PDB file of C-alpha atoms in Angstrom:
ATOM      1  CA  MET U 244      56.494 -38.694 -69.809  1.00  0.00           C
ATOM      2  CA  GLN U 245      53.264 -37.732 -71.644  1.00  0.00           C
ATOM      3  CA  THR U 246      51.343 -40.436 -73.623  1.00  0.00           C
ATOM      4  CA  TRP U 247      48.343 -40.763 -75.932  1.00  0.00           C
ATOM      5  CA  LEU U 248      46.331 -44.009 -75.390  1.00  0.00           C
ATOM      6  CA  SER U 249      44.328 -45.687 -78.199  1.00  0.00           C
ATOM      7  CA  CYS U 250      40.589 -46.477 -77.912  1.00  0.00           C
ATOM      8  CA  ARG U 251      38.607 -49.226 -79.721  1.00  0.00           C
ATOM      9  CA  GLU U 252      35.303 -49.683 -77.922  1.00  0.00           C
ATOM     10  CA  ALA U 253      33.245 -47.032 -79.702  1.00  0.00           C
ATOM     11  CA  SER U 254      34.569 -47.936 -83.121  1.00  0.00           C
ATOM     12  CA  VAL U 255      34.015 -51.677 -82.593  1.00  0.00           C
ATOM     13  CA  VAL U 256      30.425 -51.104 -81.463  1.00  0.00           C
ATOM     14  CA  VAL U 257      29.753 -48.904 -84.495  1.00  0.00           C
ATOM     15  CA  VAL U 258      31.168 -51.548 -86.845  1.00  0.00           C
ATOM     16  CA  CYS U 259      29.028 -54.244 -85.201  1.00  0.00           C
ATOM     17  CA  MET U 260      25.870 -52.153 -85.510  1.00  0.00           C
ATOM     18  CA  VAL U 261      26.556 -51.475 -89.171  1.00  0.00           C
ATOM     19  CA  THR U 262      27.106 -55.196 -89.735  1.00  0.00           C
ATOM     20  CA  VAL U 263      23.785 -56.104 -88.106  1.00  0.00           C
ATOM     21  CA  LEU U 264      21.852 -53.514 -90.082  1.00  0.00           C
ATOM     22  CA  SER U 265      23.441 -54.709 -93.314  1.00  0.00           C
ATOM     23  CA  CYS U 266      22.450 -58.286 -92.577  1.00  0.00           C
ATOM     24  CA  LEU U 267      18.867 -57.306 -91.759  1.00  0.00           C
ATOM     25  CA  CYS U 268      18.488 -55.305 -94.949  1.00  0.00           C
ATOM     26  CA  TYR U 269      19.965 -58.091 -97.014  1.00  0.00           C
ATOM     27  CA  ASN U 270      17.645 -60.733 -95.532  1.00  0.00           C
ATOM     28  CA  HIS U 271      14.610 -58.535 -95.963  1.00  0.00           C
ATOM     29  CA  LEU U 272      15.321 -57.849 -99.598  1.00  0.00           C
ATOM     30  CA  ARG U 273      15.778 -61.508-100.420  1.00  0.00           C
ATOM     31  CA  GLY U 274      12.498 -62.418 -98.769  1.00  0.00           C
ATOM     32  CA  ILE U 275      13.962 -65.138 -96.631  1.00  0.00           C
ATOM     33  CA  THR U 276      11.600 -67.124 -94.400  1.00  0.00           C
ATOM     34  CA  SER U 277      11.030 -65.900 -90.895  1.00  0.00           C
ATOM     35  CA  GLY U 278      12.633 -68.967 -89.303  1.00  0.00           C
ATOM     36  CA  TRP U 279      15.866 -68.587 -91.152  1.00  0.00           C
ATOM     37  CA  PHE U 280      15.648 -64.837 -90.608  1.00  0.00           C
ATOM     38  CA  VAL U 281      15.262 -65.313 -86.867  1.00  0.00           C
ATOM     39  CA  SER U 282      18.169 -67.741 -86.868  1.00  0.00           C
ATOM     40  CA  THR U 283      20.342 -65.336 -88.787  1.00  0.00           C
ATOM     41  CA  PHE U 284      19.236 -62.466 -86.591  1.00  0.00           C
ATOM     42  CA  GLY U 285      20.129 -64.453 -83.481  1.00  0.00           C
ATOM     43  CA  THR U 286      23.528 -65.276 -84.937  1.00  0.00           C
ATOM     44  CA  ASN U 287      24.122 -61.640 -85.763  1.00  0.00           C
ATOM     45  CA  MET U 288      23.083 -60.547 -82.279  1.00  0.00           C
ATOM     46  CA  PHE U 289      25.428 -63.147 -80.805  1.00  0.00           C
ATOM     47  CA  CYS U 290      28.286 -61.716 -82.888  1.00  0.00           C
ATOM     48  CA  VAL U 291      27.354 -58.203 -81.814  1.00  0.00           C
ATOM     49  CA  SER U 292      27.322 -59.275 -78.177  1.00  0.00           C
ATOM     50  CA  GLY U 293      30.719 -60.912 -78.578  1.00  0.00           C
ATOM     51  CA  PHE U 294      32.208 -57.876 -80.280  1.00  0.00           C
ATOM     52  CA  SER U 295      30.725 -55.595 -77.634  1.00  0.00           C
ATOM     53  CA  ALA U 296      32.111 -57.719 -74.826  1.00  0.00           C
ATOM     54  CA  ALA U 297      35.546 -57.740 -76.441  1.00  0.00           C
ATOM     55  CA  ALA U 298      35.400 -53.996 -76.882  1.00  0.00           C
ATOM     56  CA  ALA U 299      34.310 -53.506 -73.276  1.00  0.00           C
ATOM     57  CA  ALA U 300      37.186 -55.687 -72.068  1.00  0.00           C
ATOM     58  CA  ASP U 301      39.662 -53.518 -73.996  1.00  0.00           C
ATOM     59  CA  ARG U 302      38.057 -50.161 -73.242  1.00  0.00           C
ATOM     60  CA  ARG U 303      41.158 -48.833 -71.460  1.00  0.00           C
ATOM     61  CA  GLN U 304      42.846 -48.538 -74.852  1.00  0.00           C
ATOM     62  CA  ASP U 305      39.958 -46.509 -76.283  1.00  0.00           C
ATOM     63  CA  VAL U 306      40.915 -43.278 -74.508  1.00  0.00           C
ATOM     64  CA  ILE U 307      43.818 -40.984 -75.285  1.00  0.00           C
ATOM     65  CA  ARG U 308      44.824 -39.223 -72.071  1.00  0.00           C
ATOM     66  CA  THR U 309      46.717 -36.026 -72.833  1.00  0.00           C
ATOM     67  CA  SER U 310      46.897 -34.710 -69.266  1.00  0.00           C
ATOM     68  CA  GLY U 311      49.935 -36.793 -68.272  1.00  0.00           C
ATOM     69  CA  SER U 312      50.616 -39.910 -66.239  1.00  0.00           C
ATOM     70  CA  ARG U 313      52.649 -40.975 -63.249  1.00  0.00           C
ATOM     71  CA  SER U 314      55.209 -42.844 -65.348  1.00  0.00           C
ATOM     72  CA  GLY U 315      56.837 -39.609 -66.503  1.00  0.00           C
ATOM     73  CA  SER U 316      55.207 -39.586 -69.940  1.00  0.00           C
ATOM     74  CA  GLN U 317      52.603 -37.432 -71.623  1.00  0.00           C
ATOM     75  CA  THR U 318      50.644 -37.983 -74.819  1.00  0.00           C
ATOM     76  CA  ALA U 319      49.433 -35.857 -77.699  1.00  0.00           C
ATOM     77  CA  ALA U 320      46.575 -36.968 -80.001  1.00  0.00           C
ATOM     78  CA  ARG U 321      46.782 -36.637 -83.774  1.00  0.00           C
ATOM     79  CA  CYS U 322      44.070 -37.223 -86.383  1.00  0.00           C
ATOM     80  CA  ARG U 323      44.969 -38.129 -89.950  1.00  0.00           C
ATOM     81  CA  SER U 324      42.291 -35.849 -91.357  1.00  0.00           C
ATOM     82  CA  SER U 325      42.082 -32.870 -88.968  1.00  0.00           C
ATOM     83  CA  GLY U 326      45.657 -32.847 -87.692  1.00  0.00           C
ATOM     84  CA  LEU U 327      46.956 -32.447 -84.147  1.00  0.00           C
ATOM     85  CA  ARG U 328      44.537 -31.926 -81.278  1.00  0.00           C
ATOM     86  CA  ARG U 329      45.635 -29.134 -78.946  1.00  0.00           C
ATOM     87  CA  GLU U 330      43.150 -29.380 -76.071  1.00  0.00           C
ATOM     88  CA  GLY U 331      43.940 -31.676 -73.146  1.00  0.00           C
ATOM     89  CA  GLY U 332      41.906 -34.244 -71.250  1.00  0.00           C
ATOM     90  CA  ASP U 333      40.639 -37.692 -72.256  1.00  0.00           C
ATOM     91  CA  ILE U 334      39.923 -38.208 -75.960  1.00  0.00           C
ATOM     92  CA  HIS U 335      37.927 -41.126 -77.443  1.00  0.00           C
ATOM     93  CA  ARG U 336      40.034 -42.407 -80.287  1.00  0.00           C
ATOM     94  CA  ILE U 337      38.815 -43.556 -83.673  1.00  0.00           C
ATOM     95  CA  PRO U 338      41.076 -46.363 -84.910  1.00  0.00           C
ATOM     96  CA  TRP U 339      43.447 -45.548 -87.749  1.00  0.00           C
ATOM     97  CA  PHE U 340      42.239 -41.953 -87.879  1.00  0.00           C
ATOM     98  CA  GLN U 341      43.647 -41.021 -84.478  1.00  0.00           C
ATOM     99  CA  TYR U 342      46.852 -42.305 -82.872  1.00  0.00           C
ATOM    100  CA  PRO U 343      49.009 -41.364 -79.859  1.00  0.00           C
ATOM    101  CA  ILE U 344      52.437 -39.674 -79.891  1.00  0.00           C
ATOM    102  CA  ILE U 345      54.381 -40.317 -76.689  1.00  0.00           C
ATOM    103  CA  TYR U 346      56.818 -37.759 -75.249  1.00  0.00           C
ATOM    104  CA  ASP U 347      59.204 -38.341 -72.361  1.00  0.00           C
ATOM    105  CA  ILE U 348      58.949 -35.241 -70.151  1.00  0.00           C
ATOM    106  CA  ARG U 349      61.652 -36.313 -67.694  1.00  0.00           C
ATOM    107  CA  ALA U 350      64.968 -34.476 -67.755  1.00  0.00           C
ATOM    108  CA  ARG U 351      67.538 -36.204 -69.953  1.00  0.00           C
ATOM    109  CA  PRO U 352      71.292 -35.502 -69.958  1.00  0.00           C
ATOM    110  CA  ARG U 353      73.122 -34.540 -73.113  1.00  0.00           C
ATOM    111  CA  LYS U 354      76.769 -33.654 -73.735  1.00  0.00           C
ATOM    112  CA  ILE U 355      77.534 -30.922 -76.263  1.00  0.00           C
ATOM    113  CA  SER U 356      81.078 -30.041 -77.373  1.00  0.00           C
ATOM    114  CA  SER U 357      82.212 -26.984 -79.296  1.00  0.00           C
ATOM    115  CA  LEU U 358      85.465 -25.494 -80.591  1.00  0.00           C
ATOM    116  CA  THR U 359      85.447 -21.697 -80.446  1.00  0.00           C
ATOM    117  CA  GLY U 360      87.794 -18.723 -80.095  1.00  0.00           C
ATOM    118  CA  SER U 361      88.455 -16.525 -77.086  1.00  0.00           C
ATOM    119  CA  LYS U 362      88.844 -12.755 -76.954  1.00  0.00           C
ATOM    120  CA  ASP U 363      92.617 -13.017 -77.509  1.00  0.00           C
ATOM    121  CA  LEU U 364      92.060 -15.335 -80.526  1.00  0.00           C
ATOM    122  CA  GLN U 365      92.981 -18.565 -78.736  1.00  0.00           C
ATOM    123  CA  MET U 366      91.110 -21.730 -79.739  1.00  0.00           C
ATOM    124  CA  VAL U 367      89.169 -23.235 -76.840  1.00  0.00           C
ATOM    125  CA  SER U 368      87.576 -26.689 -76.700  1.00  0.00           C
ATOM    126  CA  ILE U 369      84.613 -26.576 -74.316  1.00  0.00           C
ATOM    127  CA  ALA U 370      82.021 -29.240 -73.412  1.00  0.00           C
ATOM    128  CA  LEU U 371      78.648 -28.805 -71.690  1.00  0.00           C
ATOM    129  CA  ARG U 372      76.379 -31.223 -69.843  1.00  0.00           C
ATOM    130  CA  VAL U 373      72.751 -30.189 -70.394  1.00  0.00           C
ATOM    131  CA  LEU U 374      69.646 -31.563 -68.628  1.00  0.00           C
ATOM    132  CA  SER U 375      66.659 -30.851 -70.891  1.00  0.00           C
ATOM    133  CA  ARG U 376      62.970 -31.765 -71.119  1.00  0.00           C
ATOM    134  CA  PRO U 377      60.041 -30.609 -73.275  1.00  0.00           C
ATOM    135  CA  LEU U 378      57.484 -28.085 -72.071  1.00  0.00           C
ATOM    136  CA  ALA U 379      54.502 -30.330 -71.243  1.00  0.00           C
ATOM    137  CA  SER U 380      51.880 -27.649 -71.852  1.00  0.00           C
ATOM    138  CA  ASN U 381      53.053 -27.020 -75.451  1.00  0.00           C
ATOM    139  CA  LEU U 382      53.620 -30.559 -76.721  1.00  0.00           C
ATOM    140  CA  PRO U 383      51.340 -30.157 -79.787  1.00  0.00           C
ATOM    141  CA  VAL U 384      53.251 -27.049 -80.861  1.00  0.00           C
ATOM    142  CA  LEU U 385      56.556 -28.777 -80.206  1.00  0.00           C
ATOM    143  CA  TYR U 386      55.519 -31.744 -82.337  1.00  0.00           C
ATOM    144  CA  GLN U 387      54.310 -29.570 -85.209  1.00  0.00           C
ATOM    145  CA  THR U 388      57.451 -27.425 -85.293  1.00  0.00           C
ATOM    146  CA  LEU U 389      60.254 -29.821 -84.333  1.00  0.00           C
ATOM    147  CA  GLY U 390      58.864 -33.355 -84.111  1.00  0.00           C
ATOM    148  CA  GLN U 391      59.928 -35.954 -81.585  1.00  0.00           C
ATOM    149  CA  ASP U 392      63.673 -35.458 -82.112  1.00  0.00           C
ATOM    150  CA  TYR U 393      63.515 -31.851 -80.932  1.00  0.00           C
ATOM    151  CA  ASP U 394      66.676 -32.134 -78.830  1.00  0.00           C
ATOM    152  CA  GLU U 395      68.721 -33.334 -81.805  1.00  0.00           C
ATOM    153  CA  ARG U 396      67.544 -30.416 -83.920  1.00  0.00           C
ATOM    154  CA  VAL U 397      67.717 -27.567 -81.415  1.00  0.00           C
ATOM    155  CA  LEU U 398      70.188 -28.136 -78.575  1.00  0.00           C
ATOM    156  CA  PRO U 399      73.445 -28.508 -80.589  1.00  0.00           C
ATOM    157  CA  SER U 400      72.778 -25.384 -82.655  1.00  0.00           C
ATOM    158  CA  ILE U 401      71.741 -23.066 -79.820  1.00  0.00           C
ATOM    159  CA  ALA U 402      74.490 -24.410 -77.548  1.00  0.00           C
ATOM    160  CA  ASN U 403      77.175 -23.658 -80.154  1.00  0.00           C
ATOM    161  CA  GLU U 404      75.712 -20.206 -80.715  1.00  0.00           C
ATOM    162  CA  VAL U 405      75.701 -19.364 -76.997  1.00  0.00           C
ATOM    163  CA  LEU U 406      79.173 -20.816 -76.401  1.00  0.00           C
ATOM    164  CA  LYS U 407      80.729 -18.787 -79.203  1.00  0.00           C
ATOM    165  CA  SER U 408      79.102 -15.547 -78.027  1.00  0.00           C
ATOM    166  CA  VAL U 409      80.064 -16.012 -74.359  1.00  0.00           C
ATOM    167  CA  VAL U 410      83.609 -17.335 -74.817  1.00  0.00           C
ATOM    168  CA  ALA U 411      84.421 -14.452 -77.172  1.00  0.00           C
ATOM    169  CA  LYS U 412      83.945 -12.039 -74.234  1.00  0.00           C
ATOM    170  CA  PHE U 413      86.833 -13.482 -72.179  1.00  0.00           C
ATOM    171  CA  ASN U 414      90.564 -13.976 -72.624  1.00  0.00           C
ATOM    172  CA  ALA U 415      92.061 -17.443 -72.368  1.00  0.00           C
ATOM    173  CA  SER U 416      93.396 -16.767 -68.881  1.00  0.00           C
ATOM    174  CA  GLN U 417      90.032 -15.346 -67.745  1.00  0.00           C
ATOM    175  CA  LEU U 418      88.252 -18.508 -68.850  1.00  0.00           C
ATOM    176  CA  ILE U 419      90.249 -20.360 -66.178  1.00  0.00           C
ATOM    177  CA  THR U 420      90.269 -17.793 -63.391  1.00  0.00           C
ATOM    178  CA  GLN U 421      86.626 -16.716 -63.927  1.00  0.00           C
ATOM    179  CA  ARG U 422      85.127 -20.093 -64.755  1.00  0.00           C
ATOM    180  CA  ALA U 423      82.136 -19.651 -62.426  1.00  0.00           C
ATOM    181  CA  GLN U 424      81.146 -16.389 -64.130  1.00  0.00           C
ATOM    182  CA  VAL U 425      81.534 -17.952 -67.584  1.00  0.00           C
ATOM    183  CA  SER U 426      79.332 -20.891 -66.584  1.00  0.00           C
ATOM    184  CA  LEU U 427      76.682 -18.528 -65.200  1.00  0.00           C
ATOM    185  CA  LEU U 428      76.511 -16.500 -68.436  1.00  0.00           C
ATOM    186  CA  ILE U 429      76.276 -19.640 -70.570  1.00  0.00           C
ATOM    187  CA  ARG U 430      73.483 -21.045 -68.402  1.00  0.00           C
ATOM    188  CA  ARG U 431      71.497 -17.805 -68.444  1.00  0.00           C
ATOM    189  CA  GLU U 432      71.653 -17.258 -72.210  1.00  0.00           C
ATOM    190  CA  LEU U 433      71.025 -20.911 -73.021  1.00  0.00           C
ATOM    191  CA  PHE U 434      67.913 -20.958 -70.831  1.00  0.00           C
ATOM    192  CA  GLU U 435      66.481 -17.973 -72.697  1.00  0.00           C
ATOM    193  CA  ARG U 436      67.215 -19.472 -76.123  1.00  0.00           C
ATOM    194  CA  ALA U 437      65.675 -22.844 -75.221  1.00  0.00           C
ATOM    195  CA  LYS U 438      62.413 -21.216 -74.096  1.00  0.00           C
ATOM    196  CA  ASP U 439      61.818 -20.029 -77.666  1.00  0.00           C
ATOM    197  CA  PHE U 440      61.609 -23.691 -78.740  1.00  0.00           C
ATOM    198  CA  ASN U 441      59.388 -24.913 -75.836  1.00  0.00           C
ATOM    199  CA  ILE U 442      62.339 -26.671 -74.189  1.00  0.00           C
ATOM    200  CA  ILE U 443      63.147 -26.409 -70.490  1.00  0.00           C
ATOM    201  CA  LEU U 444      66.757 -26.725 -69.284  1.00  0.00           C
ATOM    202  CA  ASP U 445      67.028 -27.899 -65.684  1.00  0.00           C
ATOM    203  CA  ASP U 446      70.812 -27.524 -65.467  1.00  0.00           C
ATOM    204  CA  VAL U 447      73.839 -26.542 -67.563  1.00  0.00           C
ATOM    205  CA  ALA U 448      77.419 -27.223 -66.437  1.00  0.00           C
ATOM    206  CA  ILE U 449      80.884 -26.951 -68.000  1.00  0.00           C
ATOM    207  CA  THR U 450      82.489 -30.405 -67.920  1.00  0.00           C
ATOM    208  CA  GLU U 451      85.604 -29.757 -70.017  1.00  0.00           C
ATOM    209  CA  LEU U 452      87.699 -26.713 -70.871  1.00  0.00           C
ATOM    210  CA  SER U 453      90.959 -27.137 -72.768  1.00  0.00           C
ATOM    211  CA  PHE U 454      93.191 -25.125 -75.094  1.00  0.00           C
ATOM    212  CA  SER U 455      95.333 -25.890 -78.118  1.00  0.00           C
ATOM    213  CA  ARG U 456      98.712 -27.611 -77.790  1.00  0.00           C
ATOM    214  CA  GLU U 457     100.581 -24.479 -78.819  1.00  0.00           C
ATOM    215  CA  TYR U 458      98.882 -22.364 -76.177  1.00  0.00           C
ATOM    216  CA  THR U 459      99.394 -25.019 -73.495  1.00  0.00           C
ATOM    217  CA  ALA U 460     103.095 -25.268 -74.383  1.00  0.00           C
ATOM    218  CA  ALA U 461     103.411 -21.467 -74.292  1.00  0.00           C
ATOM    219  CA  VAL U 462     101.770 -21.338 -70.860  1.00  0.00           C
ATOM    220  CA  GLU U 463     104.112 -24.026 -69.541  1.00  0.00           C
ATOM    221  CA  ALA U 464     107.146 -22.218 -70.966  1.00  0.00           C
ATOM    222  CA  LYS U 465     105.972 -18.979 -69.374  1.00  0.00           C
ATOM    223  CA  GLN U 466     105.581 -20.687 -66.005  1.00  0.00           C
ATOM    224  CA  VAL U 467     109.075 -22.181 -66.288  1.00  0.00           C
ATOM    225  CA  ALA U 468     110.503 -18.752 -67.158  1.00  0.00           C
ATOM    226  CA  GLN U 469     108.726 -17.192 -64.183  1.00  0.00           C
ATOM    227  CA  GLN U 470     110.121 -19.864 -61.875  1.00  0.00           C
ATOM    228  CA  GLU U 471     113.631 -19.319 -63.240  1.00  0.00           C
ATOM    229  CA  ALA U 472     113.275 -15.565 -62.750  1.00  0.00           C
ATOM    230  CA  GLN U 473     112.103 -16.085 -59.180  1.00  0.00           C
ATOM    231  CA  ARG U 474     115.056 -18.411 -58.537  1.00  0.00           C
ATOM    232  CA  ALA U 475     117.519 -15.871 -59.954  1.00  0.00           C
ATOM    233  CA  GLN U 476     115.938 -13.151 -57.824  1.00  0.00           C
ATOM    234  CA  PHE U 477     116.358 -15.386 -54.775  1.00  0.00           C
ATOM    235  CA  TYR U 478     120.052 -15.868 -55.538  1.00  0.00           C
ATOM    236  CA  VAL U 479     120.497 -12.108 -55.952  1.00  0.00           C
ATOM    237  CA  GLU U 480     118.805 -11.432 -52.622  1.00  0.00           C
ATOM    238  CA  LYS U 481     120.925 -14.100 -50.974  1.00  0.00           C
ATOM    239  CA  ALA U 482     124.125 -12.556 -52.359  1.00  0.00           C
ATOM    240  CA  LYS U 483     123.027  -9.139 -51.093  1.00  0.00           C
ATOM    241  CA  GLN U 484     122.337 -10.542 -47.641  1.00  0.00           C
ATOM    242  CA  ASP U 485     125.726 -12.327 -47.560  1.00  0.00           C
ATOM    243  CA  GLN U 486     127.491  -9.128 -48.584  1.00  0.00           C
ATOM    244  CA  ARG U 487     125.623  -7.160 -45.944  1.00  0.00           C
ATOM    245  CA  HIS U 488     126.528  -9.795 -43.342  1.00  0.00           C
ATOM    246  CA  LYS U 489     130.203  -9.605 -44.219  1.00  0.00           C
ATOM    247  CA  ILE U 490     130.163  -5.818 -44.074  1.00  0.00           C
ATOM    248  CA  ILE U 491     128.490  -5.837 -40.673  1.00  0.00           C
ATOM    249  CA  GLN U 492     130.912  -8.489 -39.426  1.00  0.00           C
ATOM    250  CA  ALA U 493     133.914  -6.505 -40.658  1.00  0.00           C
ATOM    251  CA  GLU U 494     132.594  -3.346 -39.047  1.00  0.00           C
ATOM    252  CA  GLY U 495     132.106  -5.241 -35.793  1.00  0.00           C
ATOM    253  CA  GLU U 496     135.613  -6.665 -35.861  1.00  0.00           C
ATOM    254  CA  ALA U 497     137.076  -3.246 -36.616  1.00  0.00           C
ATOM    255  CA  GLU U 498     135.122  -1.740 -33.747  1.00  0.00           C
ATOM    256  CA  ALA U 499     136.276  -4.547 -31.455  1.00  0.00           C
ATOM    257  CA  ALA U 500     139.916  -4.011 -32.457  1.00  0.00           C
ATOM    258  CA  LYS U 501     139.539  -0.306 -31.860  1.00  0.00           C
ATOM    259  CA  MET U 502     138.065  -0.866 -28.422  1.00  0.00           C
ATOM    260  CA  LEU U 503     140.769  -3.409 -27.616  1.00  0.00           C
ATOM    261  CA  GLY U 504     143.477  -0.958 -28.612  1.00  0.00           C
ATOM    262  CA  GLU U 505     141.965   1.731 -26.439  1.00  0.00           C
ATOM    263  CA  ALA U 506     141.704  -0.716 -23.525  1.00  0.00           C
ATOM    264  CA  VAL U 507     145.343  -1.811 -23.875  1.00  0.00           C
ATOM    265  CA  THR U 508     146.468   1.789 -24.075  1.00  0.00           C
ATOM    266  CA  LYS U 509     144.626   2.710 -20.912  1.00  0.00           C
ATOM    267  CA  ASN U 510     145.467  -0.491 -18.981  1.00  0.00           C
ATOM    268  CA  PRO U 511     148.448  -2.637 -20.067  1.00  0.00           C
ATOM    269  CA  GLY U 512     147.430  -5.360 -17.628  1.00  0.00           C
ATOM    270  CA  TYR U 513     144.541  -6.307 -19.895  1.00  0.00           C
ATOM    271  CA  LEU U 514     146.993  -7.614 -22.485  1.00  0.00           C
ATOM    272  CA  LYS U 515     148.774  -9.700 -19.876  1.00  0.00           C
ATOM    273  CA  LEU U 516     145.435 -11.167 -18.791  1.00  0.00           C
ATOM    274  CA  ARG U 517     144.734 -12.181 -22.358  1.00  0.00           C
ATOM    275  CA  LYS U 518     148.111 -13.911 -22.520  1.00  0.00           C
ATOM    276  CA  ILE U 519     147.356 -15.874 -19.367  1.00  0.00           C
ATOM    277  CA  ARG U 520     143.972 -17.021 -20.709  1.00  0.00           C
ATOM    278  CA  ALA U 521     145.572 -18.071 -23.979  1.00  0.00           C
ATOM    279  CA  ALA U 522     148.203 -20.052 -22.081  1.00  0.00           C
ATOM    280  CA  GLN U 523     145.476 -21.769 -20.079  1.00  0.00           C
ATOM    281  CA  ASN U 524     143.680 -22.819 -23.226  1.00  0.00           C
ATOM    282  CA  ILE U 525     146.909 -24.167 -24.726  1.00  0.00           C
ATOM    283  CA  ALA U 526     147.724 -26.081 -21.565  1.00  0.00           C
ATOM    284  CA  LYS U 527     144.259 -27.584 -21.452  1.00  0.00           C
ATOM    285  CA  THR U 528     144.548 -28.753 -25.048  1.00  0.00           C
ATOM    286  CA  VAL U 529     147.985 -30.283 -24.469  1.00  0.00           C
ATOM    287  CA  ALA U 530     146.822 -32.032 -21.286  1.00  0.00           C
ATOM    288  CA  GLN U 531     143.955 -33.748 -23.102  1.00  0.00           C
ATOM    289  CA  SER U 532     146.264 -34.997 -25.854  1.00  0.00           C
ATOM    290  CA  GLN U 533     147.517 -38.602 -25.771  1.00  0.00           C
ATOM    291  CA  ASN U 534     150.999 -37.605 -26.869  1.00  0.00           C
ATOM    292  CA  LYS U 535     153.540 -36.096 -24.524  1.00  0.00           C
ATOM    293  CA  VAL U 536     154.735 -32.694 -25.608  1.00  0.00           C
ATOM    294  CA  TYR U 537     157.566 -30.693 -24.119  1.00  0.00           C
ATOM    295  CA  LEU U 538     157.158 -27.005 -24.564  1.00  0.00           C
ATOM    296  CA  SER U 539     159.256 -24.128 -23.517  1.00  0.00           C
ATOM    297  CA  ALA U 540     157.838 -21.354 -21.505  1.00  0.00           C
ATOM    298  CA  ASP U 541     158.110 -19.013 -24.448  1.00  0.00           C
ATOM    299  CA  SER U 542     155.737 -21.207 -26.483  1.00  0.00           C
ATOM    300  CA  LEU U 543     153.107 -20.870 -23.762  1.00  0.00           C
ATOM    301  CA  VAL U 544     152.937 -17.171 -24.492  1.00  0.00           C
ATOM    302  CA  LEU U 545     154.183 -16.410 -20.962  1.00  0.00           C
ATOM    303  CA  ASN U 546     156.677 -13.603 -21.040  1.00  0.00           C
ATOM    304  CA  LEU U 547     158.970 -14.804 -18.271  1.00  0.00           C
ATOM    305  CA  GLN U 548     161.546 -12.253 -19.268  1.00  0.00           C
ATOM    306  CA  ASP U 549     159.115  -9.527 -18.412  1.00  0.00           C
ATOM    307  CA  ARG U 550     160.344  -7.713 -15.325  1.00  0.00           C
ATOM    308  CA  ASP U 551     156.870  -7.140 -13.992  1.00  0.00           C
ATOM    309  CA  SER U 552     155.976 -10.800 -14.289  1.00  0.00           C
ATOM    310  CA  PHE U 553     159.244 -11.861 -12.684  1.00  0.00           C
ATOM    311  CA  ASN U 554     158.699  -9.561  -9.768  1.00  0.00           C
ATOM    312  CA  LEU U 555     155.158 -10.899  -9.448  1.00  0.00           C
ATOM    313  CA  SER U 556     156.487 -14.454  -9.284  1.00  0.00           C
ATOM    314  CA  LEU U 557     159.018 -13.595  -6.586  1.00  0.00           C
ATOM    315  CA  ASP U 558     156.356 -12.001  -4.503  1.00  0.00           C
TER     316      ASP U 558
END
């Protein structure tokens, strides 16, 4: 912060001296006796000494320091007759004629919101968080041009101007996917605009970015439609895979039947072996059952009437 401090010592001493001289002149003109004159002079000197001591005790308030302080403040000195003083350093103040104007030069946060349109004519609500502070070296100029409420006068207008110019360069979808680039452009242009008004921006960040209800509903509907299309495509692919599986399975079964026919034609004993294995499976199933079942030999798929099998049994 930059501050201007008031000073009283010099002015108080001057007033006391003028008072003493006035009293001396008045006593001399009236021709008062020397004893009463000495008494009055002593009283006046006592008053002067008291005023001087009081002024010396309060001398810290007699200087306006425009070079800054450790408390984060800096001061500018203004005279009612000559105007604002531009040079820095310590200034001896004349009461009433000169007075301090205190500026806080620490960075202060400020939130700025704006409603603007994107490149595809979609309304966008965007909010910025700005850390700003005055340029300490140009406080007199800042006070003359903008006053102490410089941030209220400048930041909202230049922020809206920059936001509208930057957002208009991007589509609504690009504002979401390219948010870092949008924030960088806003920060760069806003820094340049603030310098023209002796304002320093320490940081600029996008805190909120939202769209209209209609656009949000349209985006949600589009996402739902895309999900439905993807689901339908999945079902189509699944049906194709099932059809391909059935075709391959049918081709395999046909090839197996063909090979089995060729094997039976070349060797009839293969068919008899299959009958025996089938009978074994049936017998195993019946044996594990709790019910007693009487089956004929024909139901066991054993061709006992076959001459070759009969001869095999006799052997």
